[in-house]
mmCIF file of C-alpha atoms (C1' of nucleotides) in Angstrom:
data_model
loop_
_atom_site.group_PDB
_atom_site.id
_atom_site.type_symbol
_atom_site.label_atom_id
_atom_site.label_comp_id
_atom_site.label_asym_id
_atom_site.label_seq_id
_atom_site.Cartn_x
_atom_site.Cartn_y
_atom_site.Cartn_z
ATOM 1 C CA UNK Z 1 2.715 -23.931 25.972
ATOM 2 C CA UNK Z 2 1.249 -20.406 25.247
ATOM 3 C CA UNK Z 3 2.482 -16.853 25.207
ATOM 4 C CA UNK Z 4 1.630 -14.807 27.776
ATOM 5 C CA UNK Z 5 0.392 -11.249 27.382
ATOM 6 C CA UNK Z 6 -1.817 -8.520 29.474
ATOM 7 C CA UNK Z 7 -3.624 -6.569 26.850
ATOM 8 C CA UNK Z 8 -1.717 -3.433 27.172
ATOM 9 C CA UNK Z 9 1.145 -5.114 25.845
ATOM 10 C CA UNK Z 10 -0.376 -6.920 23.829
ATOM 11 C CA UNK Z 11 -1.839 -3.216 22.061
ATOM 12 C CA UNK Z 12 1.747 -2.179 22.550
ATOM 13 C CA UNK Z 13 2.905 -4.885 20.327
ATOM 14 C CA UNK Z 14 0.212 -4.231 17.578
ATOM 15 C CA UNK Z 15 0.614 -0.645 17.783
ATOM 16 C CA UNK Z 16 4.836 -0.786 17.502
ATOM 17 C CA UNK Z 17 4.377 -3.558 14.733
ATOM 18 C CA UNK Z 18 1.990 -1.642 12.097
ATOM 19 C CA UNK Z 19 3.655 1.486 12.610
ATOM 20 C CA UNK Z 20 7.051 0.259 11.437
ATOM 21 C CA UNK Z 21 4.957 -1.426 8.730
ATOM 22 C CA UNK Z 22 3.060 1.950 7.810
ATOM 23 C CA UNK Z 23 6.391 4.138 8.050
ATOM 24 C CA UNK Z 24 8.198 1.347 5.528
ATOM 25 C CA UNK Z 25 5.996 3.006 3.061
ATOM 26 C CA UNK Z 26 5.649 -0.137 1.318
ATOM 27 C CA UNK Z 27 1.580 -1.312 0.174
ATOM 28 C CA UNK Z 28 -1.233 -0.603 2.939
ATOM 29 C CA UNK Z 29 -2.586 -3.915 2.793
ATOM 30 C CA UNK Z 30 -6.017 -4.408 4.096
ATOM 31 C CA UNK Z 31 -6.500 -6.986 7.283
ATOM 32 C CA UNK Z 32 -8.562 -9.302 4.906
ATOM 33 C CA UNK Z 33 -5.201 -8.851 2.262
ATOM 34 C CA UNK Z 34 -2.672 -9.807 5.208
ATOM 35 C CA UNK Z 35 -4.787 -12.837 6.171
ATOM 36 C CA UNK Z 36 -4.903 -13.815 2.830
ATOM 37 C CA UNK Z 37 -1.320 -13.679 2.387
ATOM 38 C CA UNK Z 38 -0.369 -15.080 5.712
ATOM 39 C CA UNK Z 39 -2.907 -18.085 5.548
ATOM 40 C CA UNK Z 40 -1.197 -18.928 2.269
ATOM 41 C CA UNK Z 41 1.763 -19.257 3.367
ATOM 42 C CA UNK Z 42 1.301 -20.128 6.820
ATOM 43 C CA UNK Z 43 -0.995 -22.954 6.199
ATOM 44 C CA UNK Z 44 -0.690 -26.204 4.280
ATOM 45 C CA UNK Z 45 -1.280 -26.094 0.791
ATOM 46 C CA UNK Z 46 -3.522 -26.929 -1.600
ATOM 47 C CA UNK Z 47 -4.886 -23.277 -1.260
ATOM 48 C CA UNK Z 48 -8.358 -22.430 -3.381
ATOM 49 C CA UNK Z 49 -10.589 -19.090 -3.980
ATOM 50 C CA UNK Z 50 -13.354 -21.425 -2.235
ATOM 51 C CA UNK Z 51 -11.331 -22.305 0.507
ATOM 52 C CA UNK Z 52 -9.801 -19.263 1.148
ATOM 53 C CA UNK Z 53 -13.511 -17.536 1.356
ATOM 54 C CA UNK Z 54 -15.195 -20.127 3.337
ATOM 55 C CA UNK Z 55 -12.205 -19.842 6.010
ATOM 56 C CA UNK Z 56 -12.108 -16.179 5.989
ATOM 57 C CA UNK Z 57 -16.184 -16.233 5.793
ATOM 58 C CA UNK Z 58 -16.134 -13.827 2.777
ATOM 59 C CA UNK Z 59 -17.472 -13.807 -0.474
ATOM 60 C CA UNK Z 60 -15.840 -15.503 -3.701
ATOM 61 C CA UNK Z 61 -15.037 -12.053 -5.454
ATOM 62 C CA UNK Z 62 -13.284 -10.521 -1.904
ATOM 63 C CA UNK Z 63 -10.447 -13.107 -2.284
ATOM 64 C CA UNK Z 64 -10.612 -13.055 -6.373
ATOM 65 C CA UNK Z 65 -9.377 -9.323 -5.925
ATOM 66 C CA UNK Z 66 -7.029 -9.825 -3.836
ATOM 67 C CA UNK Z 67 -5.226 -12.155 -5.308
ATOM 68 C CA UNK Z 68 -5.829 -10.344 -8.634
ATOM 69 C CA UNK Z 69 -3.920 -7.262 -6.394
ATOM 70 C CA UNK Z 70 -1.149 -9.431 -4.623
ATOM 71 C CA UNK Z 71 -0.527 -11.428 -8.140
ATOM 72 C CA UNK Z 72 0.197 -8.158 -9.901
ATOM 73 C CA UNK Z 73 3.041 -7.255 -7.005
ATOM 74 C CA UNK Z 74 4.284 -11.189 -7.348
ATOM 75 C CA UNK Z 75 3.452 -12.213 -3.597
ATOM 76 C CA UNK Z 76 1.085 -15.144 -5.475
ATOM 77 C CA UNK Z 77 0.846 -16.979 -8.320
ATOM 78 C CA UNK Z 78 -2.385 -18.763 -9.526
ATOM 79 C CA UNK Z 79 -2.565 -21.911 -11.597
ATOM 80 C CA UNK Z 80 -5.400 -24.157 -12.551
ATOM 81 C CA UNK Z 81 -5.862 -27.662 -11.044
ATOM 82 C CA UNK Z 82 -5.044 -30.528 -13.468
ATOM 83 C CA UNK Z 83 -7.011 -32.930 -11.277
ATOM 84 C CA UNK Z 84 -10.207 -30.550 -11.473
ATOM 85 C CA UNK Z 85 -9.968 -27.635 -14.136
ATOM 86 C CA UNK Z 86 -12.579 -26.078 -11.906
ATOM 87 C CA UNK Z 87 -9.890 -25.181 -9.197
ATOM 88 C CA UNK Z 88 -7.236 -22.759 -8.833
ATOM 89 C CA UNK Z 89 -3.945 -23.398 -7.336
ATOM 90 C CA UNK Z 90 -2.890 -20.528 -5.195
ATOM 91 C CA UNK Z 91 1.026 -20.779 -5.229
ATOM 92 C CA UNK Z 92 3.542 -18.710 -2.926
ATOM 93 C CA UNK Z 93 6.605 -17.071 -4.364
ATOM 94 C CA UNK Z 94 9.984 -15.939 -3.478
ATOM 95 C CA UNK Z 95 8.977 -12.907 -3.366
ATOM 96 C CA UNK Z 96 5.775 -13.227 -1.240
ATOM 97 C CA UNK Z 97 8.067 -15.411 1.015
ATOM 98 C CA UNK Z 98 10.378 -12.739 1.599
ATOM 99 C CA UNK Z 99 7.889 -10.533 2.361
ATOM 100 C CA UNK Z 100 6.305 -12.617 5.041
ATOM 101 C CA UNK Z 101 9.637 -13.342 6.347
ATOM 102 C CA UNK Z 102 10.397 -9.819 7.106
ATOM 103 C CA UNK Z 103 7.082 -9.088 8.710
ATOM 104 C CA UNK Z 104 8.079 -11.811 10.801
ATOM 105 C CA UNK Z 105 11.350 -10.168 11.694
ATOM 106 C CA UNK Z 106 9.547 -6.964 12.657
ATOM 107 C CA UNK Z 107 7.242 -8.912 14.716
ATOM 108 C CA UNK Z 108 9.817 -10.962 16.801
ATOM 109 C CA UNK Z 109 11.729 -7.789 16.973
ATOM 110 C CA UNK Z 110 9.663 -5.043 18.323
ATOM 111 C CA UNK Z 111 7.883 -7.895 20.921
ATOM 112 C CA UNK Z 112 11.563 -8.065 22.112
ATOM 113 C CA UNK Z 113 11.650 -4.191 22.277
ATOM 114 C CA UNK Z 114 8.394 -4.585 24.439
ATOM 115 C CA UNK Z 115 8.554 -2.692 27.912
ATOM 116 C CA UNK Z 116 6.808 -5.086 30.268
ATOM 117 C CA UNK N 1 12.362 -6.799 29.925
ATOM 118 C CA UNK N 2 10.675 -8.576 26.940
ATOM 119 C CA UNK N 3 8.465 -10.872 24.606
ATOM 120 C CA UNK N 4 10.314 -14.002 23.116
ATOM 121 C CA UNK N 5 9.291 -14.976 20.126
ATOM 122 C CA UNK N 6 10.240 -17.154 17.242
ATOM 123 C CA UNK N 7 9.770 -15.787 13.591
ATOM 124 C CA UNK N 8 7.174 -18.584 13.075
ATOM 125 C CA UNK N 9 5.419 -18.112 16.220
ATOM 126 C CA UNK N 10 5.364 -13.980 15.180
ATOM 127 C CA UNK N 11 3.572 -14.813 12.177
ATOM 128 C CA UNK N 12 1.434 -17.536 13.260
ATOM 129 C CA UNK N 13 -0.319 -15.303 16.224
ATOM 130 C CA UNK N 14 -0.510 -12.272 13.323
ATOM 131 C CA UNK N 15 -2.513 -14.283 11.268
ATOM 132 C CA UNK N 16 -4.842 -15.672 13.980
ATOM 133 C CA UNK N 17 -5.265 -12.514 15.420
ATOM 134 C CA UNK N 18 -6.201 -10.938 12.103
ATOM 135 C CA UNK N 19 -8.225 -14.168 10.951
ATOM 136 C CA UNK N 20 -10.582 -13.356 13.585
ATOM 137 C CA UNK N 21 -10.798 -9.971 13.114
ATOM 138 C CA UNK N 22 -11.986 -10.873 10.099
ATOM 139 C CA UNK N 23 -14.254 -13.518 10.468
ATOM 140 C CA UNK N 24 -15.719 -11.238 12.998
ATOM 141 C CA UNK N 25 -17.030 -9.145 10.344
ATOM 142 C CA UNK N 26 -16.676 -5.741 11.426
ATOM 143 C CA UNK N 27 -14.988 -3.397 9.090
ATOM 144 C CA UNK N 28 -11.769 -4.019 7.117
ATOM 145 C CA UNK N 29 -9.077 -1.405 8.288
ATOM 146 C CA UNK N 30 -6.178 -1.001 6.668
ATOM 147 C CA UNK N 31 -2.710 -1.070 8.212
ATOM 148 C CA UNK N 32 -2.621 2.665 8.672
ATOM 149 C CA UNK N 33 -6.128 2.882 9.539
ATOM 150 C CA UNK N 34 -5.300 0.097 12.705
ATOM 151 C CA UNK N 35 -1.951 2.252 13.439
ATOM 152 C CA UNK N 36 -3.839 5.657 13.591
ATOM 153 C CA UNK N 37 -6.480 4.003 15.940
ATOM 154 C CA UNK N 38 -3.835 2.515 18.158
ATOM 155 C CA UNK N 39 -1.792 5.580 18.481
ATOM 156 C CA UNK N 40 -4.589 7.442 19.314
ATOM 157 C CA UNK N 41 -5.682 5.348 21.939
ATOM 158 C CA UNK N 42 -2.276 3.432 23.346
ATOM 159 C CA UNK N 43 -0.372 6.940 23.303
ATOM 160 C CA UNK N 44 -0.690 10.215 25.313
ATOM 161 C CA UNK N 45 -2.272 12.965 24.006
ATOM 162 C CA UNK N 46 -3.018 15.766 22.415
ATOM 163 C CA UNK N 47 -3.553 14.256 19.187
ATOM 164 C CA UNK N 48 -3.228 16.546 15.938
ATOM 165 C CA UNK N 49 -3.604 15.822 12.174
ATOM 166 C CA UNK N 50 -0.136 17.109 11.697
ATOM 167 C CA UNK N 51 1.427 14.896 14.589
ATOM 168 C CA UNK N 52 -0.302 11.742 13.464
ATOM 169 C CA UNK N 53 1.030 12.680 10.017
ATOM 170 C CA UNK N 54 4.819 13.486 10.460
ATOM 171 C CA UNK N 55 4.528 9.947 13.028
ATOM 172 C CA UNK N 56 2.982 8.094 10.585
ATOM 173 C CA UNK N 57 5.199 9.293 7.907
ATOM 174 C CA UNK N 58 2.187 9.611 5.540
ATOM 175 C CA UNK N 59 0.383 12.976 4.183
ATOM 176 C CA UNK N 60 -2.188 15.264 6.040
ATOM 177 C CA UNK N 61 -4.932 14.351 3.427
ATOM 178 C CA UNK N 62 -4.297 10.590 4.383
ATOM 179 C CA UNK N 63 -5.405 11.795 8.309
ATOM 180 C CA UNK N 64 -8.284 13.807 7.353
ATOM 181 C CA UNK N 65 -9.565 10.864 5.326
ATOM 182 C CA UNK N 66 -8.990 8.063 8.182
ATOM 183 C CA UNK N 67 -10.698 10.296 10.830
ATOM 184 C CA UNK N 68 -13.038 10.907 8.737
ATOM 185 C CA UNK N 69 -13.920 6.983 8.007
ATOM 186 C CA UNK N 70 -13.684 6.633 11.801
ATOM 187 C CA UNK N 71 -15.311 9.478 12.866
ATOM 188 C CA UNK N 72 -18.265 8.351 10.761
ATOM 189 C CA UNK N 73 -17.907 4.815 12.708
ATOM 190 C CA UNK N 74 -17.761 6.569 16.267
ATOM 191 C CA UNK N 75 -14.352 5.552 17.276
ATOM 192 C CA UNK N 76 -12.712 9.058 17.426
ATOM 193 C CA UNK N 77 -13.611 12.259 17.593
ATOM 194 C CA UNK N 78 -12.424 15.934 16.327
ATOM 195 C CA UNK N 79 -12.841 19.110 18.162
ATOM 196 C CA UNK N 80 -10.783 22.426 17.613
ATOM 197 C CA UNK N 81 -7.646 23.078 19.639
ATOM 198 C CA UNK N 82 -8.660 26.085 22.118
ATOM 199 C CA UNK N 83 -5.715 27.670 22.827
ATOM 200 C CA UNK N 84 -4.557 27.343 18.747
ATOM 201 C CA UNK N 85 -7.921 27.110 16.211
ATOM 202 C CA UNK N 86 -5.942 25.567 13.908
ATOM 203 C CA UNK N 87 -4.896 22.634 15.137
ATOM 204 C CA UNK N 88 -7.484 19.911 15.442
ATOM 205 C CA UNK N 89 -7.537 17.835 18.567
ATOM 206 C CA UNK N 90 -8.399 14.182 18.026
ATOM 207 C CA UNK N 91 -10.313 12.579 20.698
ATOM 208 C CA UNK N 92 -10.934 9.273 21.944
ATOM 209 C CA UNK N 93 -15.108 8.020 22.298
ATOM 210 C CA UNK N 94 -15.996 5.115 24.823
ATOM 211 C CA UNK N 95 -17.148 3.111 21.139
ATOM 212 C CA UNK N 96 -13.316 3.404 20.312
ATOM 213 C CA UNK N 97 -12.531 2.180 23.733
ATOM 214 C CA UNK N 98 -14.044 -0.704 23.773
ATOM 215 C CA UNK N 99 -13.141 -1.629 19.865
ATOM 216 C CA UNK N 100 -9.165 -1.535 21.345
ATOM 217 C CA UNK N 101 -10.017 -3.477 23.871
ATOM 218 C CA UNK N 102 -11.510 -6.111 22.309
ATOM 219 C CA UNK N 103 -8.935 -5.983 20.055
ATOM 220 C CA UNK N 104 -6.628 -6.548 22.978
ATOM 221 C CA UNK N 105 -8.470 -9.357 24.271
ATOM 222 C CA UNK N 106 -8.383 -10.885 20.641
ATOM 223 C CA UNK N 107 -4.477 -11.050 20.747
ATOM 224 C CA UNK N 108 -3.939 -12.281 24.194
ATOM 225 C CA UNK N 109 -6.232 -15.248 23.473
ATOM 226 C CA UNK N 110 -4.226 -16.008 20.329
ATOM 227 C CA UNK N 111 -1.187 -15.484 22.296
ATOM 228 C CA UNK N 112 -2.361 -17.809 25.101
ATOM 229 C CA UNK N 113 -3.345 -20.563 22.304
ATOM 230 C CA UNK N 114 -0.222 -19.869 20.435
ATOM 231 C CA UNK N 115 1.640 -23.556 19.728
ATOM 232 C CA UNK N 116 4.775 -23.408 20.393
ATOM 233 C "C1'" DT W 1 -25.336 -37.596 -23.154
ATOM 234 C "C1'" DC W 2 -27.711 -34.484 -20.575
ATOM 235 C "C1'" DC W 3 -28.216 -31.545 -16.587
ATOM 236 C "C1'" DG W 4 -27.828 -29.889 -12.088
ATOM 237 C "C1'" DA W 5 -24.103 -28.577 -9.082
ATOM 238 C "C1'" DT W 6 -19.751 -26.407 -8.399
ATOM 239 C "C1'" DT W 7 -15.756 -23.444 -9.420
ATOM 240 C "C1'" DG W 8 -13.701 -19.059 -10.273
ATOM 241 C "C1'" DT W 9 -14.228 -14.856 -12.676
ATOM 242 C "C1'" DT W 10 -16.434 -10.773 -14.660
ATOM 243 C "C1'" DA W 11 -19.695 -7.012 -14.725
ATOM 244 C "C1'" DC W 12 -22.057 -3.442 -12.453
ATOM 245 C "C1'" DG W 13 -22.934 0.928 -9.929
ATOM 246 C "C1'" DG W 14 -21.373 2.854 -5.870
ATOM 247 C "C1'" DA W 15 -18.232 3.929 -2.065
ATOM 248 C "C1'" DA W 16 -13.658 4.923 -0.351
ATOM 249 C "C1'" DG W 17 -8.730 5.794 -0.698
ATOM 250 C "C1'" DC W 18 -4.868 7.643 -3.291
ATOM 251 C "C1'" DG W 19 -1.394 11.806 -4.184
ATOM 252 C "C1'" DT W 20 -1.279 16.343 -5.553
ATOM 253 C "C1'" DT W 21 -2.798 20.780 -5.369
ATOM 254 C "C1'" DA W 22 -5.582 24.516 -3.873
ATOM 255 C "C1'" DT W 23 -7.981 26.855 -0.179
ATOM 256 C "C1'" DA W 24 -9.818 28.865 4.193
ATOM 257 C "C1'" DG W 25 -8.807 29.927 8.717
ATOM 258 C "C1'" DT W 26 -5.565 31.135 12.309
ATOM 259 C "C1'" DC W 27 -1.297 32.616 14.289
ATOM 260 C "C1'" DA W 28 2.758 35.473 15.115
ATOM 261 C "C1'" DT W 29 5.578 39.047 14.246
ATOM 262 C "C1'" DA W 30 7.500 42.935 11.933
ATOM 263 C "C1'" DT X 1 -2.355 46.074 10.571
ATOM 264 C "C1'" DA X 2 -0.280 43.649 6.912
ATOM 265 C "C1'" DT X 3 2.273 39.598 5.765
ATOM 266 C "C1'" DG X 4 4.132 35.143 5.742
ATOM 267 C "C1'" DA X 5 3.952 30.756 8.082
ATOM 268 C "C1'" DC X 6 1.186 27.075 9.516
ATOM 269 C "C1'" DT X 7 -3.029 24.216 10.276
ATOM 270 C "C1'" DA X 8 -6.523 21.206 8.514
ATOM 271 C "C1'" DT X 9 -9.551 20.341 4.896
ATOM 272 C "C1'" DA X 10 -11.650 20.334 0.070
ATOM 273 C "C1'" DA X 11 -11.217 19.443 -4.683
ATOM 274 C "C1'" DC X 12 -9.403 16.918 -8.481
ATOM 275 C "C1'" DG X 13 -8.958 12.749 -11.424
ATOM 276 C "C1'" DC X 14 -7.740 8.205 -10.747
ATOM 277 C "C1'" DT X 15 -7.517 3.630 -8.824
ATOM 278 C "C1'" DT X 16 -9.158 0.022 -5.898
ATOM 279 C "C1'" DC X 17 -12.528 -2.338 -3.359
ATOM 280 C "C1'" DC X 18 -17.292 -3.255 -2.192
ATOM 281 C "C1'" DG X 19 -21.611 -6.619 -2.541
ATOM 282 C "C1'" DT X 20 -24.651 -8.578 -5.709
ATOM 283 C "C1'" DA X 21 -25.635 -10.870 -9.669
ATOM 284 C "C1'" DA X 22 -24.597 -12.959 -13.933
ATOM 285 C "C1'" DC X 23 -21.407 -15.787 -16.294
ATOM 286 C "C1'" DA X 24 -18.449 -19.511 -18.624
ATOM 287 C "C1'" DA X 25 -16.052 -23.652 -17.675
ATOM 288 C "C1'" DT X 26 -15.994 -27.968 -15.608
ATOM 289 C "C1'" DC X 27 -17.505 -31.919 -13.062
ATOM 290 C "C1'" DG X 28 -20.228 -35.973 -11.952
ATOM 291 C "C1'" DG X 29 -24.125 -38.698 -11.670
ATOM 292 C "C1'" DA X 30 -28.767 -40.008 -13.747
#
DNA sequence: TCCGATTGTTACGGAAGCGTTATAGTCATA
DNA sequence: TATGACTATAACGCTTCCGTAACAATCGGA
């Protein structure tokens, strides 16, 4: 029912996982950005800024910007609600799927590489 | 030998892990920032600007800056390298300790709560 | 039809990170 | 001892993010 982990390994993990991340050279996304990302597309949808903040307990403007940031690489797409114009849509992409995907690759992978 | 994990289950216990560390409300560390902290503490020293650098596979400036941002926090220290003044040794304080740690304990309660 | 409440965004001054380049200090060796 | 290699950091201009506050657009009920 649960994975099981002592807390070395469970560093270990972290440590081998963000490294490989870091060395891909690809953005250096902040922990707020990656739970942004991964709550989108993790979680079921309708996603809003309002939502988003209250869950993360941050301010409005936090998850504005980084949307504003992740929208301009294509990992999300905004759109207004028809149902309330008030609302914004936050939408996942291919490309933010992909993305997600492999970090979930690396994940699985370098907990199987894990020396127990 | 290992940690068995499904893609889905990867991703799932990232984003709980990092949802908390947000919610928690300390400070927002970026992926390199987390990786520099973790090598520090989770591998064996001596620690050096250049080493973290060339394992990172990011710039000098890029360590300076970090330890300087965490230095400023208390979670690692700098003192010159005795037998070579040029090198800088990085150090681990007992504030840094126990931020890993908790961090560890973070993840293995995720883990342990993980759905699977 | 107002009018308060709600939504997301923008504006603001300041802080922090970026990559590149320059610099000061130290080492090793010729 | 002079020189070139090597270490970490500082300086540069730029971008991004910060928290707070103001804002425009929209909703919904009086």
């Amino acid at each position: 029912m649960s994975v099981s982990l002592r807390p070395s390994e469970a560093l270990a993990l972290w440590h081998d996982v963000t490294l490989d991340l870091v060395r891909e050279g690809g953005h250096d996304f902040s922990s707020r950005q990656i739970t942004i990302l991964l709550t989108i597309y993790l979680e079921q949808p309708p996603h809003t800024v309002r939502g988003l903040a209250a869950k993360l307990n941050v301010t409005k403007p936090v998850i504005t910007r980084a949307l504003d940031t992740m929208g301009a690489l294509d990992l999300v797409t905004r759109r207004r609600d028809e149902k309330d114009m008030r609302n914004v849509i936050i939408q996942r992409t291919v490309k933010g799927a992909l993305f997600v995907e492999k970090m979930g690759d690396v994940i699985v992978a370098r907990a199987k590489e894990l020396k127990r």
